[in-house]
Amino acid sequence: MSGAAIEVALRLRRGDFLLDAAFAAPPGLTVLFGRSGSGKTSVVQAVAGLLRAEGRVAVGGEDWQGGGAWRPPHRRGVGYVFQDARLFPHMSVRRNLFYGARDGRPGGAGRVIEMLGIGHLMDRRPAGLSGGERSRVALGRALLSSPRVILADEPLAALDEARKAEILPFFERIRDEGEVPILYVSHNPAEVARLATTIVAMEDGRVTRVGPAEEVLADPAVTPLGVRAAGAFVTARLAAHEADGLSRLEAGGCPLWLPRVAGDPGAMLRVRIDAQDVMIALTRPEGISALNVLPAAVESVRAGDGPGALVRLATPAGPILARITRRSLDALGLAPGREVFAVLKAVSVAREAVSGF
Amino acid sequence: MTFLGPEEWAAVALSLRVAAVATLASLPLGLLVAHALARWRFPGRAALNALVHLPLILPPVVTGYLLLLAFGPRAPLGAGLEALGLPLAFRWTGAALASAIMAFPLMVRAMRLSIEAVDPGLEAAAATLGASRARVFLTVTLPLALPGVLAGAVLAFAKAMGEFGATITFVSNIPGETRTIPSAIWAFLQSPGGDGAALRLVAVSIGVAVAALALSEWLAQRLARRGSA
């Protein structure tokens, strides 16, 4: 055991489609990312035992299949959150919630129900719930079964933006409590950026990249989410909230001003900086409205097929990515080793791109 | 009974008993076969399907004669059951067996369709929540398929009430023992002056059929309301 929370090595042939996926994920939230048809859902179903694939599945150091053994789904202990909620229509919310609760009602039930804000729905039927309520009940039902792993297959895909914003924090909380590993299928870059601790990128049934979210998202050679989603994470300490509505953060000794973020001074935050929000200047710019200027060195350059290029910069705050045109790349003569300045508008950092640990 | 004579009443009571026993006794097997055909993939599935539907296609007299060959007093199976205290040939129990077999395809068909209509995703969700196959069936599949299951049972009951060909071939037409409503109507029509009795039994048959249909409709609506409330 290497401390991996989820270990998977699966093979499955279905007509023309071949799934051949292997990865090991540490505790936290692992996002399976890729286009539809890349095999993400098949991996999750195989982990749950709903799909009978060859190979090995181990969760928390316990083998669920492999070497000829195969444990049926009801003895695996997964908390599966389906995209379509799949609440039992003939049962009340209460009976749905406690359907998988082993030995009656686990002690944490009240806490889960309170966290999800579904206490007032207990005697309703699923047909009478809104989409967001259904998602919360489905998540609660999975949590109350005391799972060894939570499997979430695009749990937010059927929801509008407002409902997504309502559910996302619950996944963050479960991730941050750190007791149960989460395997989360998504093809939404914003969701991936916000939730993932580990990213498993998939393409045509194969795993193309596995790594910590910060590394994978900031690797210009991979950009598994597409160039528009490329971005880097910067770890910063919240220094102070200032009078004009900005918050001052410190990252690697550099100040960063962002529109007011939630949290108390001293808190550590994860800030996502999208590659397309970063400009590059050869000299420290003067008389410019952008507030954040970081000294940087070009680490690598990757020109795309189109007019764009992705530049990876080393800064005191950590690596960040800049997406610029190839014309600018040539005009500035950017090459690895070149000393430059990275310029970032304060307002371009979206509020939801900042999250606590 | 003033409306029905004693002989007619005996036929009605016997038919109700035969149909009730036939329906209740075949219900568990019907559910099992319907579930297997709807959800399981196993070798011989097509053969099982054909076997279940055979009584629907064979002439009823053939089914009755095959039953007589298998369960008659001189057949090993029939003799064995008789020794165990369950004689079938020329008894009302045989009438129940014959009508159960004739009604079985209808029962299984209705149940199978309603089980197939249950979202397999819900069954998968129940499995991930730790439910064994038996618990999934009892708590998810069966409750959701219940309207169709009841409809299948009512249909089987109505069919069992009216079964004639296989019954009369297998167990004959013995008043008080195997003379069900259809056999009685047939017998009355054979005797001069029996038209009145035959017509009264026809009325009872229609009444029972209509009541059964109304009952199944009412149950289905009640369940549908419960499901969506």
Coordinates of C-alpha atoms in Angstrom, one line a residue:
Chain A
M1 CA 0.0 0.0 0.0
S2 CA 1.4 3.3 -1.0
G3 CA -1.2 5.4 0.8
A4 CA -3.5 5.4 -2.2
A5 CA -7.1 5.7 -1.4
I6 CA -8.4 4.3 -4.7
E7 CA -6.5 2.0 -6.9
V8 CA -7.9 1.0 -10.3
A9 CA -6.6 -1.1 -13.1
L10 CA -9.5 -2.0 -15.4
R11 CA -10.0 -3.5 -18.8
L12 CA -13.2 -3.8 -20.7
R13 CA -14.1 -4.3 -24.3
R14 CA -17.5 -3.3 -25.6
G15 CA -17.7 -3.5 -29.3
D16 CA -15.2 -1.0 -30.7
F17 CA -14.7 0.6 -27.4
L18 CA -11.7 -0.5 -25.3
L19 CA -11.4 0.7 -21.7
D20 CA -7.9 0.2 -20.4
A21 CA -7.5 2.5 -17.4
A22 CA -5.2 2.3 -14.5
F23 CA -4.5 4.9 -11.8
A24 CA -3.9 5.3 -8.1
A25 CA -5.5 8.3 -6.3
P26 CA -4.6 9.7 -2.9
P27 CA -7.2 10.7 -0.4
G28 CA -9.2 13.8 -1.4
L29 CA -11.3 14.5 -4.4
T30 CA -10.2 12.8 -7.6
V31 CA -11.8 14.1 -10.8
L32 CA -12.1 11.8 -13.8
F33 CA -12.0 14.3 -16.6
G34 CA -12.5 13.8 -20.3
R35 CA -14.9 14.2 -23.2
S36 CA -18.1 12.2 -23.2
G37 CA -17.4 8.7 -24.4
S38 CA -13.9 8.7 -22.9
G39 CA -14.8 6.0 -20.4
K40 CA -15.2 8.0 -17.2
T41 CA -18.6 6.7 -16.3
S42 CA -17.5 3.1 -17.1
V43 CA -14.6 3.5 -14.6
V44 CA -17.0 4.7 -11.9
Q45 CA -19.5 2.0 -12.6
A46 CA -16.8 -0.6 -12.5
V47 CA -15.6 0.7 -9.1
A48 CA -19.1 0.3 -7.9
G49 CA -19.4 -3.2 -9.3
L50 CA -22.3 -2.2 -11.5
L51 CA -20.2 -2.9 -14.6
R52 CA -18.2 -6.1 -14.6
A53 CA -14.8 -5.1 -15.9
E54 CA -11.7 -7.2 -15.7
G55 CA -8.9 -6.1 -13.4
R56 CA -8.3 -4.8 -10.0
V57 CA -10.2 -2.3 -7.8
A58 CA -9.0 -1.5 -4.3
V59 CA -10.4 1.1 -2.0
G60 CA -8.8 2.1 1.3
G61 CA -6.4 -0.9 0.9
E62 CA -9.2 -3.4 0.6
D63 CA -9.4 -5.4 -2.6
W64 CA -12.9 -5.4 -4.2
Q65 CA -11.9 -7.3 -7.3
G66 CA -8.8 -8.8 -8.8
G67 CA -7.1 -12.1 -9.0
G68 CA -10.4 -13.9 -9.8
A69 CA -12.2 -12.4 -6.8
W70 CA -15.2 -10.2 -7.4
R71 CA -17.2 -8.5 -4.7
P72 CA -20.9 -7.7 -5.6
P73 CA -22.0 -4.1 -5.6
H74 CA -24.1 -4.4 -2.4
R75 CA -21.0 -5.5 -0.4
R76 CA -18.6 -2.8 -1.6
G77 CA -19.9 0.1 0.4
V78 CA -19.9 2.9 -2.2
G79 CA -21.9 6.1 -1.9
Y80 CA -23.0 6.5 -5.5
V81 CA -24.4 10.0 -6.4
F82 CA -26.0 9.6 -9.8
Q83 CA -26.5 12.5 -12.3
D84 CA -30.3 11.9 -12.3
A85 CA -30.4 11.5 -8.4
R86 CA -32.3 8.1 -8.7
L87 CA -34.4 8.6 -5.6
F88 CA -36.9 5.9 -5.0
P89 CA -40.2 7.4 -6.2
H90 CA -42.4 5.3 -4.0
M91 CA -40.6 6.2 -0.7
S92 CA -40.6 9.4 1.4
V93 CA -37.4 11.4 1.6
R94 CA -36.8 9.9 5.0
R95 CA -37.0 6.3 3.7
N96 CA -34.8 7.3 0.8
L97 CA -32.2 8.8 3.2
F98 CA -32.1 5.8 5.5
Y99 CA -32.4 3.1 2.8
G100 CA -28.7 2.3 2.9
A101 CA -28.1 3.2 6.6
R102 CA -26.6 0.2 8.1
D103 CA -27.9 -0.8 11.6
G104 CA -30.7 1.7 11.7
R105 CA -29.7 5.3 11.9
P106 CA -26.1 6.2 12.2
G107 CA -25.1 8.8 14.7
G108 CA -24.0 11.3 12.1
A109 CA -27.4 11.4 10.4
G110 CA -28.6 14.5 12.1
R111 CA -25.4 16.3 11.2
V112 CA -25.7 15.3 7.5
I113 CA -29.3 16.2 7.3
E114 CA -28.6 19.6 8.9
M115 CA -25.6 20.2 6.7
L116 CA -27.7 19.6 3.5
G117 CA -30.6 21.5 4.9
I118 CA -33.2 18.8 4.1
G119 CA -34.8 18.4 7.5
H120 CA -38.0 20.0 6.4
L121 CA -38.4 17.6 3.4
M122 CA -38.4 14.4 5.3
D123 CA -42.1 13.4 4.8
R124 CA -42.2 14.6 1.1
R125 CA -42.0 12.4 -1.9
P126 CA -39.2 12.8 -4.5
A127 CA -41.7 13.8 -7.1
G128 CA -42.5 16.9 -5.1
L129 CA -38.9 18.1 -4.8
S130 CA -37.0 20.7 -6.9
G131 CA -33.9 19.6 -8.8
G132 CA -31.6 21.1 -6.1
E133 CA -33.5 19.4 -3.3
R134 CA -33.3 16.1 -5.1
S135 CA -29.6 16.4 -5.5
R136 CA -29.1 17.2 -1.9
V137 CA -31.3 14.2 -0.8
A138 CA -29.3 11.9 -3.2
L139 CA -26.1 13.2 -1.7
G140 CA -27.4 12.7 1.8
R141 CA -28.6 9.1 1.0
A142 CA -25.1 8.3 -0.3
L143 CA -23.4 9.8 2.8
L144 CA -25.7 8.1 5.3
S145 CA -24.8 4.6 3.9
S146 CA -21.4 5.2 5.6
P147 CA -19.6 4.6 2.3
R148 CA -15.9 3.7 1.9
V149 CA -15.8 5.9 -1.2
I150 CA -18.1 8.4 -2.8
L151 CA -18.7 8.0 -6.5
A152 CA -20.2 11.1 -8.1
D153 CA -21.1 10.8 -11.8
E154 CA -21.7 14.3 -13.0
P155 CA -23.9 15.0 -10.0
L156 CA -24.5 18.6 -11.1
A157 CA -24.9 18.2 -14.8
A158 CA -28.7 18.3 -14.7
L159 CA -28.8 21.5 -12.6
D160 CA -28.7 25.2 -13.5
E161 CA -25.9 27.5 -12.4
A162 CA -27.7 28.6 -9.2
R163 CA -28.4 25.1 -8.1
K164 CA -24.8 24.1 -8.9
A165 CA -23.6 26.8 -6.6
E166 CA -25.9 25.4 -4.0
I167 CA -24.5 21.9 -4.2
L168 CA -20.8 22.4 -4.9
P169 CA -19.9 23.6 -1.3
F170 CA -21.2 20.2 0.1
F171 CA -18.7 18.3 -2.0
E172 CA -16.0 20.8 -0.9
R173 CA -16.9 20.1 2.7
I174 CA -16.8 16.3 2.3
R175 CA -13.4 16.7 0.5
D176 CA -12.0 19.0 3.2
E177 CA -13.2 16.7 6.1
G178 CA -11.0 14.2 4.4
E179 CA -12.6 11.0 5.8
V180 CA -14.0 9.6 2.6
P181 CA -12.2 9.7 -0.8
I182 CA -14.4 11.0 -3.7
L183 CA -14.2 9.9 -7.3
Y184 CA -15.9 12.6 -9.3
V185 CA -16.8 12.5 -13.0
S186 CA -17.0 15.9 -14.7
H187 CA -16.3 17.6 -18.0
N188 CA -16.9 21.0 -16.6
P189 CA -13.5 22.9 -16.3
A190 CA -14.8 25.3 -13.6
E191 CA -16.0 22.4 -11.5
V192 CA -12.7 20.5 -11.9
A193 CA -10.7 23.6 -11.0
R194 CA -12.7 24.2 -7.9
L195 CA -13.0 20.7 -6.6
A196 CA -10.1 18.5 -7.7
T197 CA -7.2 17.6 -5.5
T198 CA -6.2 15.0 -8.1
I199 CA -7.0 14.9 -11.8
V200 CA -7.2 11.8 -13.9
A201 CA -7.5 12.8 -17.5
M202 CA -9.1 10.3 -19.8
E203 CA -9.2 10.0 -23.6
D204 CA -10.6 7.1 -25.7
G205 CA -10.8 4.7 -22.7
R206 CA -7.2 5.4 -21.6
V207 CA -5.8 7.5 -18.8
T208 CA -3.6 10.2 -20.4
R209 CA -2.5 12.0 -17.2
V210 CA -2.7 11.6 -13.5
G211 CA -1.4 14.1 -11.0
P212 CA -2.2 16.7 -8.4
A213 CA -4.7 19.2 -9.7
E214 CA -2.2 22.1 -9.5
E215 CA 0.3 20.3 -11.6
V216 CA -2.0 18.9 -14.2
L217 CA -3.9 22.2 -14.7
A218 CA -0.7 24.2 -14.9
D219 CA 1.0 21.8 -17.4
P220 CA 0.9 23.5 -20.8
A221 CA 1.9 20.2 -22.5
V222 CA -1.2 18.5 -21.4
T223 CA -4.1 21.0 -20.9
P224 CA -6.4 18.1 -20.7
L225 CA -9.3 20.4 -20.2
G226 CA -8.7 22.4 -23.4
V227 CA -6.6 25.5 -23.6
R228 CA -9.4 27.8 -22.5
A229 CA -9.5 26.0 -19.1
A230 CA -5.8 26.1 -18.6
G231 CA -4.8 27.9 -15.5
A232 CA -2.7 27.6 -12.4
F233 CA -3.4 27.4 -8.7
V234 CA -1.5 29.7 -6.4
T235 CA -1.5 29.1 -2.7
A236 CA -1.8 32.3 -0.8
R237 CA -2.3 33.6 2.7
L238 CA -5.1 36.1 3.3
A239 CA -3.3 39.1 4.8
A240 CA -6.0 41.7 5.2
H241 CA -9.3 43.0 4.0
E242 CA -8.8 46.6 2.8
A243 CA -11.2 49.5 3.1
D244 CA -11.9 49.8 -0.7
G245 CA -13.4 46.3 -1.0
L246 CA -10.2 44.5 -2.0
S247 CA -8.5 41.8 0.0
R248 CA -4.7 41.6 0.1
L249 CA -3.2 38.1 -0.2
E250 CA 0.4 37.1 0.0
A251 CA 1.9 34.4 -2.1
G252 CA 5.6 33.6 -1.9
G253 CA 6.3 37.1 -0.6
C254 CA 4.4 38.8 -3.4
P255 CA 1.2 40.8 -2.7
L256 CA -1.9 40.0 -4.6
W257 CA -5.0 42.1 -4.5
L258 CA -8.3 40.5 -5.2
P259 CA -12.0 41.5 -4.9
R260 CA -13.0 40.8 -1.3
V261 CA -12.7 37.1 -0.6
A262 CA -14.4 35.2 2.2
G263 CA -12.3 34.2 5.2
D264 CA -10.4 35.7 8.1
P265 CA -6.9 37.2 7.9
G266 CA -4.3 34.4 8.2
A267 CA -6.4 31.8 6.3
M268 CA -4.7 29.9 3.6
L269 CA -6.5 30.0 0.2
R270 CA -6.2 28.4 -3.1
V271 CA -6.5 30.9 -5.9
R272 CA -7.1 29.8 -9.5
I273 CA -5.6 32.1 -12.1
D274 CA -6.9 31.4 -15.6
A275 CA -4.2 31.5 -18.3
Q276 CA -6.2 33.8 -20.4
D277 CA -6.3 36.5 -17.6
V278 CA -2.5 36.8 -17.5
M279 CA -0.6 39.3 -19.6
I280 CA 3.2 39.3 -20.1
A281 CA 5.4 42.4 -20.0
L282 CA 9.1 42.6 -20.7
T283 CA 9.6 45.5 -18.2
R284 CA 7.7 46.2 -15.0
P285 CA 4.7 48.1 -16.3
E286 CA 4.2 51.7 -15.0
G287 CA 0.9 53.6 -15.2
I288 CA -1.2 50.6 -15.7
S289 CA -4.6 49.9 -14.0
A290 CA -3.8 46.2 -13.3
L291 CA -2.9 45.9 -9.7
N292 CA -1.0 42.6 -9.6
V293 CA 2.4 42.4 -11.2
L294 CA 4.7 39.5 -10.4
P295 CA 8.3 39.1 -11.5
A296 CA 8.6 35.9 -13.5
A297 CA 10.8 33.8 -15.7
V298 CA 9.6 31.9 -18.7
E299 CA 9.8 28.2 -18.1
S300 CA 8.4 26.8 -21.2
V301 CA 6.4 27.8 -24.3
R302 CA 3.9 25.8 -26.2
A303 CA 2.4 27.1 -29.4
G304 CA -1.0 25.6 -30.2
D305 CA -2.4 24.8 -33.6
G306 CA -4.3 28.1 -33.8
P307 CA -3.1 31.6 -33.2
G308 CA -2.6 31.1 -29.4
A309 CA 0.3 29.9 -27.3
L310 CA 0.6 28.9 -23.7
V311 CA 3.5 30.2 -21.6
R312 CA 4.5 28.7 -18.3
L313 CA 6.0 31.2 -15.9
A314 CA 7.9 30.6 -12.7
T315 CA 7.1 33.3 -10.1
P316 CA 7.8 33.6 -6.4
A317 CA 4.1 32.6 -5.9
G318 CA 4.5 29.4 -7.9
P319 CA 4.1 28.5 -11.5
I320 CA 1.4 30.3 -13.4
L321 CA 0.2 30.1 -17.0
A322 CA -0.3 32.8 -19.5
R323 CA -2.3 32.4 -22.8
I324 CA -1.1 34.9 -25.4
T325 CA -1.0 35.0 -29.2
R326 CA 1.8 33.6 -31.2
R327 CA 2.3 37.0 -32.7
S328 CA 3.0 38.4 -29.2
L329 CA 5.2 35.4 -28.5
D330 CA 7.4 36.3 -31.5
A331 CA 7.2 40.1 -30.9
L332 CA 8.4 39.8 -27.3
G333 CA 10.9 37.1 -28.2
L334 CA 9.8 34.9 -25.4
A335 CA 11.9 31.8 -24.8
P336 CA 12.7 29.7 -21.8
G337 CA 14.9 31.6 -19.3
R338 CA 13.6 35.1 -20.3
E339 CA 12.9 37.4 -17.3
V340 CA 9.5 39.0 -17.6
F341 CA 6.6 40.3 -15.5
A342 CA 3.2 38.7 -15.2
V343 CA 0.3 41.1 -15.1
L344 CA -3.0 40.1 -13.6
K345 CA -6.1 42.2 -13.3
A346 CA -7.6 42.0 -9.8
V347 CA -11.2 41.7 -11.0
S348 CA -10.5 38.9 -13.4
V349 CA -10.1 36.5 -10.6
A350 CA -13.5 35.0 -10.2
R351 CA -14.8 34.8 -6.7
E352 CA -15.5 31.1 -7.0
A353 CA -11.9 30.5 -8.0
V354 CA -10.9 31.1 -4.4
S355 CA -11.4 28.3 -2.0
G356 CA -10.3 27.4 1.4
F357 CA -8.3 24.3 2.4
Chain B
M1 CA -79.6 -18.3 -3.0
T2 CA -82.8 -17.4 -4.8
F3 CA -81.3 -16.3 -8.0
L4 CA -79.2 -19.4 -8.5
G5 CA -80.3 -23.0 -8.0
P6 CA -78.1 -25.2 -5.8
E7 CA -76.4 -26.9 -8.8
E8 CA -75.6 -23.5 -10.3
W9 CA -74.4 -22.1 -7.0
A10 CA -72.1 -25.1 -6.5
A11 CA -70.6 -24.4 -9.9
V12 CA -70.0 -20.7 -9.0
A13 CA -68.5 -21.5 -5.6
L14 CA -66.3 -24.1 -7.2
S15 CA -65.1 -21.8 -9.9
L16 CA -64.3 -19.1 -7.4
R17 CA -62.3 -21.6 -5.3
V18 CA -60.5 -23.1 -8.3
A19 CA -59.6 -19.6 -9.7
A20 CA -58.5 -18.3 -6.3
V21 CA -56.3 -21.3 -5.6
A22 CA -54.9 -21.3 -9.2
T23 CA -54.0 -17.6 -9.0
L24 CA -52.5 -17.6 -5.5
A25 CA -50.5 -20.8 -6.0
S26 CA -49.0 -19.7 -9.3
L27 CA -48.3 -16.1 -8.1
P28 CA -44.8 -16.7 -6.6
L29 CA -43.7 -18.8 -9.6
G30 CA -45.2 -16.3 -12.0
L31 CA -43.3 -13.5 -10.3
L32 CA -40.0 -15.4 -10.3
V33 CA -40.4 -16.3 -14.0
A34 CA -41.4 -12.8 -14.9
H35 CA -38.4 -11.4 -13.1
A36 CA -36.1 -13.9 -14.7
L37 CA -37.4 -13.1 -18.2
A38 CA -37.3 -9.4 -17.6
R39 CA -33.9 -9.0 -15.8
W40 CA -31.7 -12.1 -16.0
R41 CA -29.5 -13.2 -18.8
F42 CA -29.1 -17.0 -18.7
P43 CA -28.8 -19.9 -21.1
G44 CA -32.2 -21.3 -21.8
R45 CA -34.0 -18.0 -21.4
A46 CA -35.6 -18.3 -24.9
A47 CA -36.6 -21.8 -24.2
L48 CA -38.2 -20.8 -20.9
N49 CA -40.1 -18.0 -22.6
A50 CA -41.4 -20.4 -25.2
L51 CA -42.4 -23.0 -22.6
V52 CA -44.4 -20.3 -20.6
H53 CA -46.2 -19.2 -23.7
L54 CA -47.0 -22.7 -25.0
P55 CA -50.4 -23.1 -23.3
L56 CA -51.5 -19.9 -25.1
I57 CA -50.8 -21.5 -28.5
L58 CA -51.6 -25.2 -28.0
P59 CA -55.2 -26.2 -28.3
P60 CA -56.5 -26.4 -24.8
V61 CA -57.6 -30.0 -25.3
V62 CA -53.9 -30.9 -26.0
T63 CA -52.8 -29.2 -22.8
G64 CA -55.5 -31.1 -20.9
Y65 CA -54.5 -34.4 -22.5
L66 CA -50.8 -33.8 -21.7
L67 CA -51.8 -33.1 -18.1
L68 CA -53.8 -36.3 -18.0
L69 CA -50.8 -38.2 -19.4
A70 CA -48.5 -36.6 -16.7
F71 CA -50.8 -36.5 -13.7
G72 CA -53.3 -39.3 -14.4
P73 CA -53.8 -42.0 -11.8
R74 CA -51.6 -44.4 -13.8
A75 CA -48.8 -41.9 -14.5
P76 CA -45.9 -42.1 -12.1
L77 CA -46.1 -38.4 -11.2
G78 CA -49.9 -38.5 -10.7
A79 CA -49.7 -41.7 -8.6
G80 CA -46.8 -40.2 -6.5
L81 CA -48.8 -37.1 -5.8
E82 CA -51.9 -39.1 -4.9
A83 CA -49.8 -41.1 -2.4
L84 CA -48.7 -37.8 -0.9
G85 CA -52.4 -36.8 -0.4
L86 CA -52.7 -34.6 -3.5
P87 CA -54.7 -36.4 -6.1
L88 CA -55.3 -34.3 -9.2
A89 CA -57.1 -36.3 -11.9
F90 CA -60.8 -35.8 -11.8
R91 CA -60.6 -33.6 -8.7
W92 CA -61.0 -29.9 -8.2
T93 CA -57.3 -29.6 -7.4
G94 CA -56.7 -30.8 -11.0
A95 CA -59.0 -28.1 -12.3
A96 CA -57.0 -25.6 -10.4
L97 CA -53.8 -26.9 -11.9
A98 CA -55.2 -26.9 -15.4
S99 CA -56.5 -23.3 -15.1
A100 CA -53.3 -22.1 -13.5
I101 CA -51.3 -23.5 -16.4
M102 CA -53.7 -21.9 -18.9
A103 CA -53.6 -18.6 -17.1
F104 CA -49.8 -18.6 -16.5
P105 CA -48.8 -16.9 -19.8
L106 CA -51.2 -14.0 -19.2
M107 CA -50.0 -13.6 -15.7
V108 CA -46.3 -13.7 -16.6
R109 CA -46.7 -11.4 -19.5
A110 CA -48.4 -8.6 -17.5
M111 CA -45.9 -9.0 -14.6
R112 CA -42.9 -9.1 -17.0
L113 CA -43.9 -5.9 -18.8
S114 CA -44.4 -4.0 -15.5
I115 CA -41.0 -5.3 -14.2
E116 CA -39.3 -4.3 -17.4
A117 CA -40.8 -0.8 -17.0
V118 CA -39.1 -0.3 -13.7
D119 CA -35.9 1.8 -14.2
P120 CA -32.9 -0.6 -13.7
G121 CA -31.0 2.5 -12.5
L122 CA -33.1 2.5 -9.4
E123 CA -32.2 -1.2 -8.8
A124 CA -28.6 -0.3 -9.3
A125 CA -28.9 2.6 -6.9
A126 CA -30.4 0.2 -4.3
A127 CA -27.5 -2.2 -4.8
T128 CA -24.9 0.5 -4.2
L129 CA -26.8 1.3 -1.0
G130 CA -26.1 -2.2 0.3
A131 CA -29.3 -4.0 -0.7
S132 CA -29.0 -7.7 -1.7
R133 CA -30.7 -8.9 -4.8
A134 CA -33.6 -10.1 -2.7
R135 CA -34.0 -6.8 -0.9
V136 CA -33.8 -4.9 -4.2
F137 CA -36.6 -7.0 -5.5
L138 CA -38.8 -6.7 -2.5
T139 CA -38.2 -3.0 -1.7
V140 CA -37.8 -1.5 -5.2
T141 CA -38.7 -3.7 -8.1
L142 CA -41.9 -5.2 -6.6
P143 CA -43.5 -2.1 -5.2
L144 CA -42.9 -0.2 -8.4
A145 CA -44.2 -3.0 -10.5
L146 CA -47.1 -3.7 -8.2
P147 CA -49.9 -2.3 -10.5
G148 CA -48.8 -4.6 -13.3
V149 CA -48.3 -7.5 -10.9
L150 CA -51.8 -7.1 -9.6
A151 CA -53.2 -6.7 -13.1
G152 CA -51.5 -9.9 -14.0
A153 CA -53.0 -11.7 -11.0
V154 CA -56.5 -10.3 -11.8
L155 CA -56.1 -11.3 -15.4
A156 CA -55.0 -14.8 -14.4
F157 CA -58.0 -15.1 -12.0
A158 CA -60.5 -14.1 -14.8
K159 CA -58.8 -16.5 -17.2
A160 CA -58.9 -19.3 -14.6
M161 CA -62.6 -18.7 -13.9
G162 CA -63.4 -19.2 -17.6
E163 CA -61.0 -22.1 -18.5
F164 CA -62.8 -24.9 -20.2
G165 CA -61.0 -27.0 -22.7
A166 CA -58.0 -28.2 -20.7
T167 CA -60.1 -28.5 -17.5
I168 CA -62.8 -30.7 -19.0
T169 CA -60.2 -32.9 -20.7
F170 CA -58.1 -33.3 -17.6
V171 CA -60.7 -33.6 -14.8
S172 CA -63.9 -34.2 -16.7
N173 CA -67.2 -32.5 -15.7
I174 CA -68.2 -33.9 -12.3
P175 CA -70.9 -32.0 -10.5
G176 CA -69.7 -30.6 -7.2
E177 CA -66.1 -31.7 -7.9
T178 CA -64.9 -30.4 -11.3
R179 CA -68.0 -28.7 -12.8
T180 CA -66.9 -25.1 -12.9
I181 CA -69.0 -22.4 -14.5
P182 CA -68.0 -23.0 -18.1
S183 CA -68.4 -26.8 -17.7
A184 CA -71.8 -26.2 -16.1
I185 CA -73.0 -23.8 -18.9
W186 CA -71.9 -26.4 -21.4
A187 CA -73.7 -29.2 -19.5
F188 CA -76.9 -27.1 -19.1
L189 CA -76.9 -26.3 -22.8
Q190 CA -76.7 -30.1 -23.5
S191 CA -79.9 -30.8 -21.5
P192 CA -83.4 -29.7 -22.5
G193 CA -84.7 -26.8 -20.5
G194 CA -81.3 -25.9 -19.3
D195 CA -81.2 -22.5 -21.1
G196 CA -82.4 -20.5 -18.0
A197 CA -79.6 -21.9 -15.8
A198 CA -77.0 -21.4 -18.5
L199 CA -78.1 -17.7 -18.9
R200 CA -77.9 -17.1 -15.2
L201 CA -74.4 -18.5 -15.1
V202 CA -73.5 -16.4 -18.1
A203 CA -74.7 -13.3 -16.1
V204 CA -72.5 -14.4 -13.1
S205 CA -69.5 -14.8 -15.4
I206 CA -70.0 -11.3 -16.9
G207 CA -70.4 -9.9 -13.4
V208 CA -67.3 -11.5 -12.1
A209 CA -65.2 -10.4 -15.1
V210 CA -66.4 -6.8 -14.9
A211 CA -65.8 -6.7 -11.1
A212 CA -62.3 -8.1 -11.6
L213 CA -61.5 -5.5 -14.2
A214 CA -62.9 -2.6 -12.1
L215 CA -60.9 -3.9 -9.1
S216 CA -57.6 -4.0 -11.0
E217 CA -58.3 -0.5 -12.5
W218 CA -59.0 0.9 -9.0
L219 CA -55.9 -0.7 -7.5
A220 CA -53.7 0.6 -10.3
Q221 CA -55.0 4.1 -9.9
R222 CA -54.5 4.0 -6.1
L223 CA -51.0 2.9 -6.6
A224 CA -50.2 5.5 -9.2
R225 CA -51.4 8.2 -6.9
R226 CA -49.4 6.9 -4.0
G227 CA -46.3 6.8 -6.3
S228 CA -46.5 10.5 -7.3
A229 CA -48.0 12.1 -4.2

